[in-house]
Short mmCIF file of C-alpha atoms and ligand atoms in Angstrom, two decimals:
data_model
loop_
_atom_site.label_atom_id
_atom_site.label_comp_id
_atom_site.label_asym_id
_atom_site.label_seq_id
_atom_site.Cartn_x
_atom_site.Cartn_y
_atom_site.Cartn_z
CA LEU A 777 -24.13 -12.73 26.40
CA ASN A 778 -23.09 -12.13 22.63
CA ILE A 779 -20.92 -9.09 22.35
CA ALA A 780 -20.70 -7.48 18.92
CA THR A 781 -17.31 -7.63 17.44
CA ASN A 782 -15.98 -4.74 16.15
CA ASN A 783 -15.49 -4.77 12.61
CA THR A 784 -13.58 -1.51 12.11
CA LEU A 785 -10.02 -2.34 13.07
CA PRO A 786 -7.67 0.01 11.87
CA LYS A 787 -6.31 -0.83 8.56
CA ILE A 788 -2.49 -1.19 7.79
CA ALA A 789 -0.17 -1.50 4.69
CA ILE A 790 2.96 -3.52 5.14
CA LEU A 791 5.46 -2.31 2.45
CA GLY A 792 8.11 -4.77 2.53
CA ALA A 793 6.19 -7.61 4.27
CA THR A 794 8.23 -10.36 3.05
CA GLY A 795 11.65 -9.17 4.63
CA SER A 796 13.37 -9.34 8.04
CA ILE A 797 11.09 -6.19 9.58
CA GLY A 798 7.99 -7.96 8.00
CA ASP A 799 8.75 -11.21 9.74
CA THR A 800 9.16 -9.59 12.97
CA PHE A 801 5.95 -7.38 12.39
CA PHE A 802 3.70 -10.65 11.69
CA ARG A 803 5.37 -12.21 14.64
CA LEU A 804 3.68 -9.26 16.76
CA VAL A 805 0.54 -9.48 15.03
CA ARG A 806 0.23 -13.03 15.41
CA GLN A 807 0.76 -12.78 19.20
CA PHE A 808 -1.69 -9.94 19.40
CA PRO A 809 -4.58 -10.56 17.05
CA ASN A 810 -7.48 -8.30 16.38
CA GLN A 811 -5.39 -5.01 16.83
CA VAL A 812 -5.29 -4.12 13.11
CA GLU A 813 -6.58 -5.46 9.77
CA ILE A 814 -3.59 -6.41 7.25
CA ALA A 815 -5.19 -4.62 4.39
CA ALA A 816 -2.15 -4.48 2.10
CA ILE A 817 0.96 -6.82 1.74
CA VAL A 818 3.94 -5.35 -0.48
CA GLY A 819 6.99 -7.17 -1.39
CA GLY A 820 9.60 -7.28 -4.05
CA SER A 821 9.89 -10.91 -5.78
CA ASN A 822 9.33 -13.62 -3.19
CA TYR A 823 5.76 -14.46 -4.45
CA SER A 824 5.59 -17.56 -2.32
CA LYS A 825 6.39 -16.01 0.94
CA ALA A 826 3.74 -13.25 -0.15
CA TYR A 827 1.13 -15.95 -0.98
CA ALA A 828 1.64 -17.64 2.54
CA LEU A 829 1.10 -14.51 4.35
CA ALA A 830 -1.94 -13.71 2.05
CA GLU A 831 -3.19 -17.12 2.66
CA GLU A 832 -3.00 -16.24 6.56
CA PHE A 833 -4.18 -12.66 6.72
CA ARG A 834 -6.48 -11.99 3.91
CA PRO A 835 -5.45 -8.71 2.78
CA SER A 836 -7.44 -6.82 0.27
CA VAL A 837 -4.49 -6.39 -1.74
CA VAL A 838 -1.13 -7.79 -2.49
CA CYS A 839 1.51 -5.97 -4.69
CA LEU A 840 4.87 -7.45 -6.02
CA GLU A 841 7.48 -5.57 -7.78
CA SER A 842 8.89 -8.37 -10.07
CA VAL A 843 8.89 -12.12 -10.11
CA VAL A 844 11.16 -14.36 -12.03
CA GLY A 845 10.46 -18.02 -13.43
CA VAL A 846 6.87 -18.11 -13.00
CA ASP A 847 4.01 -17.70 -15.09
CA VAL A 848 2.31 -14.41 -14.38
CA ARG A 849 -1.04 -15.16 -15.42
CA HIS A 850 -0.91 -18.30 -13.42
CA LEU A 851 0.31 -16.18 -10.21
CA GLN A 852 -2.72 -13.82 -10.70
CA SER A 853 -5.33 -16.30 -10.70
CA LYS A 854 -3.73 -18.09 -7.50
CA PHE A 855 -3.55 -14.62 -5.71
CA LYS A 856 -7.25 -13.85 -6.62
CA VAL A 857 -8.23 -16.42 -4.36
CA VAL A 858 -6.57 -14.94 -1.36
CA CYS A 859 -6.84 -11.10 -2.01
CA ASN A 860 -9.43 -8.78 -3.92
CA ASP A 861 -6.63 -7.14 -5.83
CA PHE A 862 -3.12 -8.53 -7.17
CA TYR A 863 -0.71 -6.25 -8.72
CA LEU A 864 2.61 -6.78 -10.38
CA GLY A 865 5.03 -3.96 -11.55
CA SER A 866 7.11 -1.26 -10.59
CA ASN A 867 6.23 1.04 -7.74
CA ALA A 868 4.33 -1.85 -6.07
CA GLY A 869 4.12 -0.03 -2.82
CA LEU A 870 2.68 3.09 -4.19
CA GLU A 871 0.21 1.00 -6.21
CA ALA A 872 -0.89 -0.87 -2.79
CA LEU A 873 -1.65 2.88 -1.48
CA ASN A 874 -3.83 3.71 -4.49
CA LEU A 875 -5.68 0.59 -4.27
CA VAL A 876 -6.72 0.45 -0.67
CA ASP A 877 -7.38 3.27 1.92
CA VAL A 878 -5.38 2.66 5.17
CA ASP A 879 -4.80 4.19 8.40
CA ILE A 880 -1.05 3.06 9.25
CA VAL A 881 1.76 2.26 6.79
CA VAL A 882 4.81 0.34 7.53
CA CYS A 883 7.55 1.32 5.43
CA ALA A 884 10.04 -1.70 5.55
CA ILE A 885 11.25 -1.56 1.92
CA THR A 886 14.95 -1.49 1.53
CA GLY A 887 16.81 1.53 0.12
CA ILE A 888 15.72 4.28 -1.90
CA ALA A 889 13.07 1.96 -3.66
CA GLY A 890 10.87 2.52 -0.76
CA LEU A 891 10.88 6.51 -1.29
CA ARG A 892 8.05 6.88 -3.46
CA SER A 893 5.81 5.01 -1.31
CA CYS A 894 7.00 6.38 1.99
CA TYR A 895 6.58 10.11 0.51
CA ARG A 896 3.07 9.00 -0.64
CA ALA A 897 2.00 7.46 2.78
CA VAL A 898 3.59 10.70 4.19
CA SER A 899 1.59 13.09 1.79
CA LEU A 900 -1.64 11.19 2.76
CA GLY A 901 -1.33 12.08 6.34
CA LYS A 902 -1.14 8.44 7.56
CA SER A 903 0.81 7.10 10.66
CA VAL A 904 3.97 6.05 9.16
CA LEU A 905 5.97 3.24 10.92
CA LEU A 906 9.37 3.80 9.46
CA ALA A 907 11.91 1.38 9.14
CA ASN A 908 13.30 2.48 5.69
CA LYS A 909 15.48 5.09 6.97
CA GLU A 910 17.01 5.53 3.55
CA SER A 911 14.11 7.63 2.60
CA LEU A 912 14.52 10.02 5.15
CA VAL A 913 18.22 10.45 4.64
CA CYS A 914 17.70 11.27 0.71
CA ALA A 915 14.70 13.35 1.32
CA GLY A 916 14.23 14.37 4.76
CA GLN A 917 13.77 18.01 4.31
CA LEU A 918 10.68 17.28 1.75
CA ILE A 919 9.39 14.55 3.94
CA LYS A 920 9.28 16.57 7.27
CA MET A 921 8.05 19.51 5.39
CA THR A 922 5.06 17.27 3.77
CA ALA A 923 4.47 15.54 7.03
CA LYS A 924 3.86 19.03 8.63
CA GLU A 925 1.12 19.87 6.02
CA SER A 926 -0.60 16.54 6.25
CA SER A 927 -0.40 16.05 9.97
CA ALA A 928 1.23 12.56 9.01
CA ARG A 929 2.93 11.03 11.95
CA ILE A 930 6.47 9.50 11.47
CA ILE A 931 7.28 6.91 14.06
CA SER A 932 10.84 5.26 13.73
CA ILE A 933 11.04 1.55 13.72
CA ASP A 934 14.90 1.58 14.22
CA SER A 935 15.93 0.47 17.60
CA GLU A 936 18.30 3.46 18.45
CA HIS A 937 15.76 6.10 17.40
CA SER A 938 12.69 4.34 18.86
CA ALA A 939 14.88 4.46 21.90
CA ILE A 940 15.11 8.08 21.95
CA GLU A 941 11.69 8.63 21.18
CA GLN A 942 10.87 6.31 24.25
CA LEU A 943 13.52 8.65 26.41
CA LEU A 944 11.98 11.98 25.08
CA GLU A 945 8.21 10.66 25.46
CA GLY A 946 6.25 13.27 27.31
CA ARG A 947 8.77 16.21 26.92
CA SER A 948 7.18 19.44 25.50
CA ARG A 949 8.24 21.50 22.76
CA ASP A 950 7.37 24.73 24.69
CA VAL A 951 10.42 25.53 26.98
CA ASN A 952 8.23 26.75 29.67
CA THR A 953 6.34 23.43 30.22
CA PHE A 954 8.29 21.15 32.28
CA PRO A 955 9.85 18.71 31.02
CA SER A 956 10.68 20.29 28.10
CA LEU A 957 12.94 19.11 25.18
CA ALA A 958 14.81 22.38 25.84
CA GLU A 959 16.41 20.32 28.88
CA VAL A 960 17.90 17.49 26.37
CA ASN A 961 21.57 18.56 25.32
CA LYS A 962 22.40 15.45 23.32
CA LEU A 963 21.01 12.13 21.51
CA ILE A 964 23.33 9.43 21.71
CA LEU A 965 22.80 6.60 19.13
CA THR A 966 24.70 3.20 20.24
CA ALA A 967 26.40 1.32 17.64
CA SER A 968 27.58 -2.63 17.59
CA GLY A 969 30.38 -1.47 15.58
CA GLY A 970 29.49 -4.67 13.43
CA PRO A 971 31.62 -7.66 12.80
CA PHE A 972 34.66 -6.19 12.05
CA ARG A 973 35.04 -3.71 14.88
CA GLU A 974 38.41 -4.84 15.63
CA TYR A 975 39.85 -5.62 12.47
CA SER A 976 42.89 -3.59 10.95
CA GLN A 977 42.89 -1.81 7.69
CA GLU A 978 44.75 -4.66 6.09
CA ARG A 979 42.11 -7.48 7.23
CA LEU A 980 39.31 -5.12 6.01
CA LYS A 981 40.82 -5.46 2.73
CA ALA A 982 39.76 -8.98 2.35
CA VAL A 983 36.44 -9.18 3.83
CA THR A 984 33.90 -11.26 1.86
CA PRO A 985 29.96 -10.61 1.60
CA GLU A 986 29.41 -13.87 3.48
CA GLN A 987 31.47 -12.70 6.63
CA ALA A 988 29.85 -9.06 6.13
CA VAL A 989 26.18 -10.34 6.38
CA ASN A 990 26.74 -12.44 9.26
CA HIS A 991 26.11 -9.70 12.04
CA PRO A 992 26.93 -10.71 15.60
CA ARG A 993 24.03 -9.16 17.26
CA TRP A 994 21.02 -8.54 14.86
CA GLN A 995 19.49 -10.83 12.25
CA MET A 996 18.72 -8.55 9.36
CA GLY A 997 18.24 -8.23 5.54
CA ALA A 998 21.73 -8.32 3.67
CA LYS A 999 21.80 -4.68 2.86
CA ILE A 1000 21.52 -3.25 6.30
CA SER A 1001 23.96 -6.09 7.45
CA VAL A 1002 26.79 -4.87 5.01
CA ASP A 1003 25.87 -1.24 6.30
CA SER A 1004 26.46 -2.10 9.81
CA ALA A 1005 29.86 -3.73 9.06
CA THR A 1006 30.95 -0.30 7.28
CA MET A 1007 29.19 1.80 9.95
CA VAL A 1008 27.20 3.45 7.18
CA ASN A 1009 24.16 2.21 8.85
CA LYS A 1010 25.03 4.49 11.81
CA ALA A 1011 25.84 7.18 9.52
CA LEU A 1012 22.26 6.58 7.88
CA GLU A 1013 21.02 6.72 11.51
CA VAL A 1014 22.54 10.15 12.23
CA ALA A 1015 20.97 11.57 9.27
CA GLU A 1016 17.61 9.84 10.30
CA ALA A 1017 18.00 11.52 13.85
CA PHE A 1018 18.84 14.97 12.62
CA TRP A 1019 15.45 14.82 10.49
CA LEU A 1020 13.22 13.12 12.95
CA PHE A 1021 14.10 14.75 16.11
CA GLU A 1022 15.17 18.19 14.32
CA SER A 1023 18.32 18.24 16.16
CA LYS A 1024 21.54 19.97 15.69
CA ILE A 1025 23.92 17.82 13.81
CA SER A 1026 26.74 18.38 16.83
CA ASP A 1027 24.19 17.35 19.25
CA ILE A 1028 24.26 13.83 17.87
CA ASP A 1029 26.74 11.35 19.38
CA VAL A 1030 27.52 7.66 18.46
CA LEU A 1031 28.89 5.36 20.91
CA VAL A 1032 30.21 1.80 20.21
CA HIS A 1033 28.62 -0.55 22.41
CA PRO A 1034 29.26 -4.13 21.01
CA GLN A 1035 26.68 -5.87 22.99
CA SER A 1036 23.54 -3.67 21.73
CA ILE A 1037 21.90 -3.88 25.07
CA PHE A 1038 21.86 0.23 25.39
CA HIS A 1039 20.04 1.12 22.31
CA ALA A 1040 20.44 4.97 22.92
CA LEU A 1041 21.08 7.45 25.60
CA ILE A 1042 20.09 11.03 26.00
CA GLU A 1043 22.10 13.80 27.87
CA LEU A 1044 20.28 16.29 29.84
CA CYS A 1045 21.44 19.90 30.62
CA ASP A 1046 22.10 19.03 34.34
CA GLY A 1047 24.78 16.31 32.95
CA SER A 1048 22.57 13.34 33.75
CA LEU A 1049 22.41 10.71 31.15
CA LEU A 1050 19.09 8.65 30.57
CA ALA A 1051 19.31 5.14 28.61
CA GLN A 1052 16.95 2.75 27.09
CA LEU A 1053 18.02 -0.80 27.49
CA GLY A 1054 16.42 -4.14 26.15
CA ALA A 1055 16.92 -7.25 24.24
CA THR A 1056 18.19 -7.10 20.71
CA ASP A 1057 14.71 -7.65 18.91
CA MET A 1058 13.13 -5.42 16.70
CA VAL A 1059 9.80 -6.53 18.07
CA GLY A 1060 10.56 -3.91 20.85
CA PRO A 1061 10.44 -0.96 18.57
CA ILE A 1062 7.93 -2.22 16.34
CA SER A 1063 5.40 -2.78 19.04
CA TYR A 1064 6.26 0.53 20.56
CA ALA A 1065 5.82 2.21 17.21
CA LEU A 1066 2.54 0.21 16.58
CA SER A 1067 1.10 1.26 20.18
CA ARG A 1068 1.66 4.64 19.52
CA ALA A 1069 0.29 4.84 15.97
CA LEU A 1070 -2.94 2.91 17.84
CA GLY A 1071 -3.11 5.19 20.63
CA ARG A 1072 -2.83 2.27 23.20
CA ALA A 1073 -0.70 1.44 26.02
CA ARG A 1074 2.28 -0.79 25.32
CA PHE A 1075 1.90 -4.23 24.26
CA SER A 1076 2.73 -6.56 27.44
CA ASP A 1077 5.46 -9.00 27.51
CA ILE A 1078 7.06 -8.36 24.41
CA LEU A 1079 10.76 -8.52 25.14
CA ARG A 1080 13.03 -10.99 26.98
CA ARG A 1081 14.79 -9.26 29.92
CA PRO A 1082 18.48 -9.25 29.49
CA SER A 1083 20.15 -11.82 31.76
CA ILE A 1084 22.51 -10.79 34.53
CA ASP A 1085 25.24 -12.50 32.42
CA GLN A 1086 24.28 -10.24 29.55
CA LEU A 1087 24.32 -7.04 32.01
CA ARG A 1088 27.47 -8.27 33.61
CA GLU A 1089 29.78 -6.95 30.53
CA LEU A 1090 28.77 -3.86 28.83
CA ASN A 1091 31.27 -1.84 27.17
CA PHE A 1092 31.57 1.44 25.34
CA TYR A 1093 34.06 2.63 22.94
CA ALA A 1094 34.60 5.67 20.75
CA VAL A 1095 34.00 5.31 17.07
CA ASP A 1096 37.42 4.70 15.06
CA GLU A 1097 36.68 7.21 12.42
CA GLU A 1098 39.98 6.23 10.57
CA LEU A 1099 39.01 2.71 9.80
CA PHE A 1100 35.12 3.73 9.54
CA PRO A 1101 34.95 7.38 8.46
CA ALA A 1102 31.24 7.03 7.19
CA ILE A 1103 29.75 9.02 10.07
CA LYS A 1104 31.97 11.74 9.52
CA ILE A 1105 31.40 11.87 6.07
CA MET A 1106 27.58 11.89 6.51
CA LYS A 1107 27.55 14.69 9.24
CA SER A 1108 29.52 17.10 6.65
CA CYS A 1109 27.00 16.04 3.96
CA LEU A 1110 24.27 17.17 6.64
CA GLN A 1111 25.99 20.39 6.99
CA SER A 1112 26.07 20.94 3.20
CA GLY A 1113 22.29 20.09 3.04
CA GLY A 1114 20.45 19.63 -0.04
CA THR A 1115 21.13 16.64 -2.14
CA ALA A 1116 24.43 15.66 -0.39
CA PRO A 1117 23.07 13.13 1.98
CA CYS A 1118 21.08 11.53 -1.21
CA ILE A 1119 24.42 11.42 -2.95
CA PHE A 1120 26.02 9.61 -0.09
CA ASN A 1121 22.99 7.19 0.18
CA SER A 1122 23.02 6.46 -3.38
CA ALA A 1123 26.55 5.86 -3.68
CA ASN A 1124 26.23 3.53 -0.90
CA GLU A 1125 23.40 1.63 -2.39
CA PHE A 1126 25.39 1.13 -5.81
CA ALA A 1127 28.55 -0.07 -3.57
CA VAL A 1128 26.71 -2.46 -1.16
CA ALA A 1129 25.18 -4.13 -4.45
CA ALA A 1130 28.36 -4.23 -6.21
CA PHE A 1131 30.20 -5.52 -3.00
CA LEU A 1132 27.41 -8.43 -2.45
CA GLU A 1133 28.03 -9.27 -6.18
CA LYS A 1134 31.60 -9.36 -5.54
CA LYS A 1135 32.47 -6.60 -8.26
CA ILE A 1136 34.12 -4.48 -5.54
CA ALA A 1137 36.09 -4.83 -2.45
CA PHE A 1138 34.78 -4.06 1.18
CA LEU A 1139 36.83 -1.00 1.50
CA ASP A 1140 35.96 0.28 -1.77
CA ILE A 1141 32.51 0.85 -0.49
CA THR A 1142 33.28 4.21 1.35
CA TYR A 1143 35.59 4.76 -1.62
CA CYS A 1144 32.46 4.84 -3.94
CA ILE A 1145 30.88 7.14 -1.35
CA ASP A 1146 33.77 9.55 -1.61
CA LEU A 1147 33.90 9.52 -5.34
CA ALA A 1148 30.45 10.22 -5.91
CA LEU A 1149 30.73 13.09 -3.38
CA ASN A 1150 33.64 14.53 -5.26
CA LYS A 1151 31.69 14.03 -8.68
CA PHE A 1152 28.37 15.51 -7.84
CA SER A 1153 27.99 18.76 -5.82
CA SER A 1154 25.11 19.26 -3.52
CA SER A 1155 22.13 21.25 -4.60
CA SER A 1156 18.73 22.12 -3.37
CA TYR A 1157 15.86 19.89 -4.42
CA SER A 1158 12.26 20.22 -4.54
CA SER A 1159 10.60 16.93 -5.64
CA ILE A 1160 11.27 13.09 -5.32
CA ASP A 1161 11.63 12.84 -8.99
CA GLU A 1162 14.77 14.89 -8.77
CA LEU A 1163 16.16 12.54 -6.33
CA LEU A 1164 15.53 9.46 -8.21
CA ASN A 1165 17.15 10.90 -11.29
CA LEU A 1166 20.03 11.70 -9.32
CA HIS A 1167 20.17 8.10 -7.84
CA THR A 1168 20.22 6.91 -11.43
CA GLU A 1169 22.90 9.17 -12.54
CA ILE A 1170 24.94 8.31 -9.45
CA ALA A 1171 24.76 4.65 -10.15
CA GLU A 1172 25.49 4.94 -13.70
CA TYR A 1173 28.55 7.15 -12.98
CA LEU A 1174 29.85 4.58 -10.35
CA ALA A 1175 29.08 1.59 -12.75
CA SER A 1176 31.46 3.17 -15.38
CA ALA A 1177 34.16 4.20 -12.72
CA VAL A 1178 34.25 0.54 -11.54
CA THR A 1179 34.44 -0.75 -14.96
CA ASN A 1180 37.08 1.48 -15.77
CA SER A 1181 39.38 0.88 -12.66
P1 NAD B 1142 14.94 -7.26 3.89
O1 NAD B 1142 15.89 -7.14 2.65
O2 NAD B 1142 14.82 -8.54 4.79
O3 NAD B 1142 13.63 -6.96 3.23
C1 NAD B 1142 13.35 -5.89 2.52
C2 NAD B 1142 11.79 -5.95 2.08
O4 NAD B 1142 11.61 -5.12 0.89
C3 NAD B 1142 11.52 -7.57 1.27
O5 NAD B 1142 10.03 -7.53 1.69
C4 NAD B 1142 11.64 -7.10 -0.17
O6 NAD B 1142 10.85 -7.89 -0.85
C5 NAD B 1142 10.98 -5.81 -0.11
N1 NAD B 1142 11.58 -4.90 -1.44
C6 NAD B 1142 12.93 -4.75 -1.71
N2 NAD B 1142 12.80 -4.02 -2.97
C7 NAD B 1142 11.49 -3.54 -3.22
C8 NAD B 1142 10.89 -2.94 -4.14
N3 NAD B 1142 11.66 -2.39 -5.15
N4 NAD B 1142 9.65 -2.97 -4.08
C9 NAD B 1142 8.71 -3.56 -3.03
N5 NAD B 1142 9.45 -4.22 -2.03
C10 NAD B 1142 10.99 -4.52 -2.28
O7 NAD B 1142 15.20 -5.88 4.47
P2 NAD B 1142 15.13 -5.42 6.13
O8 NAD B 1142 16.18 -5.94 6.94
O9 NAD B 1142 13.45 -5.83 6.37
O10 NAD B 1142 15.18 -4.04 6.42
C11 NAD B 1142 14.08 -3.17 5.74
C12 NAD B 1142 14.27 -1.73 6.07
O11 NAD B 1142 14.29 -1.64 7.68
C13 NAD B 1142 15.71 -1.13 5.51
O12 NAD B 1142 15.47 0.03 5.19
C14 NAD B 1142 16.74 -1.27 6.78
O13 NAD B 1142 17.51 -0.26 6.76
C15 NAD B 1142 15.39 -0.93 8.03
N6 NAD B 1142 15.73 -1.58 9.17
C16 NAD B 1142 15.90 -2.95 9.54
C17 NAD B 1142 16.20 -3.45 10.59
C18 NAD B 1142 16.33 -4.95 10.78
O14 NAD B 1142 16.48 -5.37 11.99
N7 NAD B 1142 15.98 -5.81 9.82
C19 NAD B 1142 16.38 -2.87 11.62
C20 NAD B 1142 16.12 -1.31 11.54
C21 NAD B 1142 16.00 -0.84 10.39
MG1 MG B 1143 19.46 1.03 14.00
#
């Protein structure tokens, strides 16, 4: 029998397709073909990788932010063979969403550079698979409000938040329906503690970018690897949890767990703890988010089970707030509200880039965050433009502070 093939697969745009999350996403899609149609591929400057992906998946559009050392006209004609539209220029993510109508958007651009496109995806009421936590940190209030208006669904592809979503699955908002979210007292994110968990202040001073990007558990992009080393990543994730789960700041805890087998725990009102465990592989959170967006059961046989050897030694520690003050600082930013978390994030983005370029030392990263928070006072905001302008101002201020120091 000839069964007609279903030509209307859900369309998906991958913003940040050429990065680490992109890699893992495509690994999943190759393992489970015919689940989605890759309609848009968006990347920064890696045109050869974007081309290879376009050749493989034949999207309708490919959008890149910038390229260097290549003839643009030649590139355009090359891409036209493997996609309908090719765009090169700023706001590549936004342009992709203008050029093609999709059902699902994977937001996996690093940093505030992903904010405009993330916000557009939310405004359009899409299912948003969110890796780009920085967007939610900077504009959580606006994004959540907009999502409620547009009925956009935001599903995190951060391992800890995915774990919490899985732990909260099936709980109702209605306090009279059981199980209800009201039974949940605390959300507990685990943190590997990064490569310098056991370093002294003295040793931290001399840390190099090469050491910082070499994360002991996760293979990730350079920026998030440095964020893990400073524990700024966990600070961003506390803000991410605050907005995603609409939780109280005091109900979000962090537990250092170097093996990264426990991704998160929730504490219930009777004192029970529930945890989500699994391999340290981002295909877990990505496949869970995609299955939810598609309204289908979980994908089978995705994750390798942790071995008995891996489970034998599991350690948990409190965060050393003296050496790694980022989480504490972020909690007070969330308390202040308004633009404070954005100021934190923008200062960090500047500082991480400066650190990777060897312009500042490792410990200067948190110093830059402090400096910016002292200089810029938090205020309310009502648009993405305001936040992006503030971001530029902070970068300019810190650039001159670094030059003059
Ligand atoms: P990465 O550096 O490997 O990839 C970033 C991607 O964004 C690349 O495709 C790059 O070309 C693209 N990009 C960068 N600037 C751009 C711009 N201005 N316009 C268009 N595209 C641009 O980073 P990653 O590790 O994949 O992380 C991506 C996001 O996911 C980050 O927000 C990170 O915090 C989050 N995240 C990553 C992991 C992980 O395991 N890698 C885990 C959790 C969350
Ligand atoms: Mg994470």
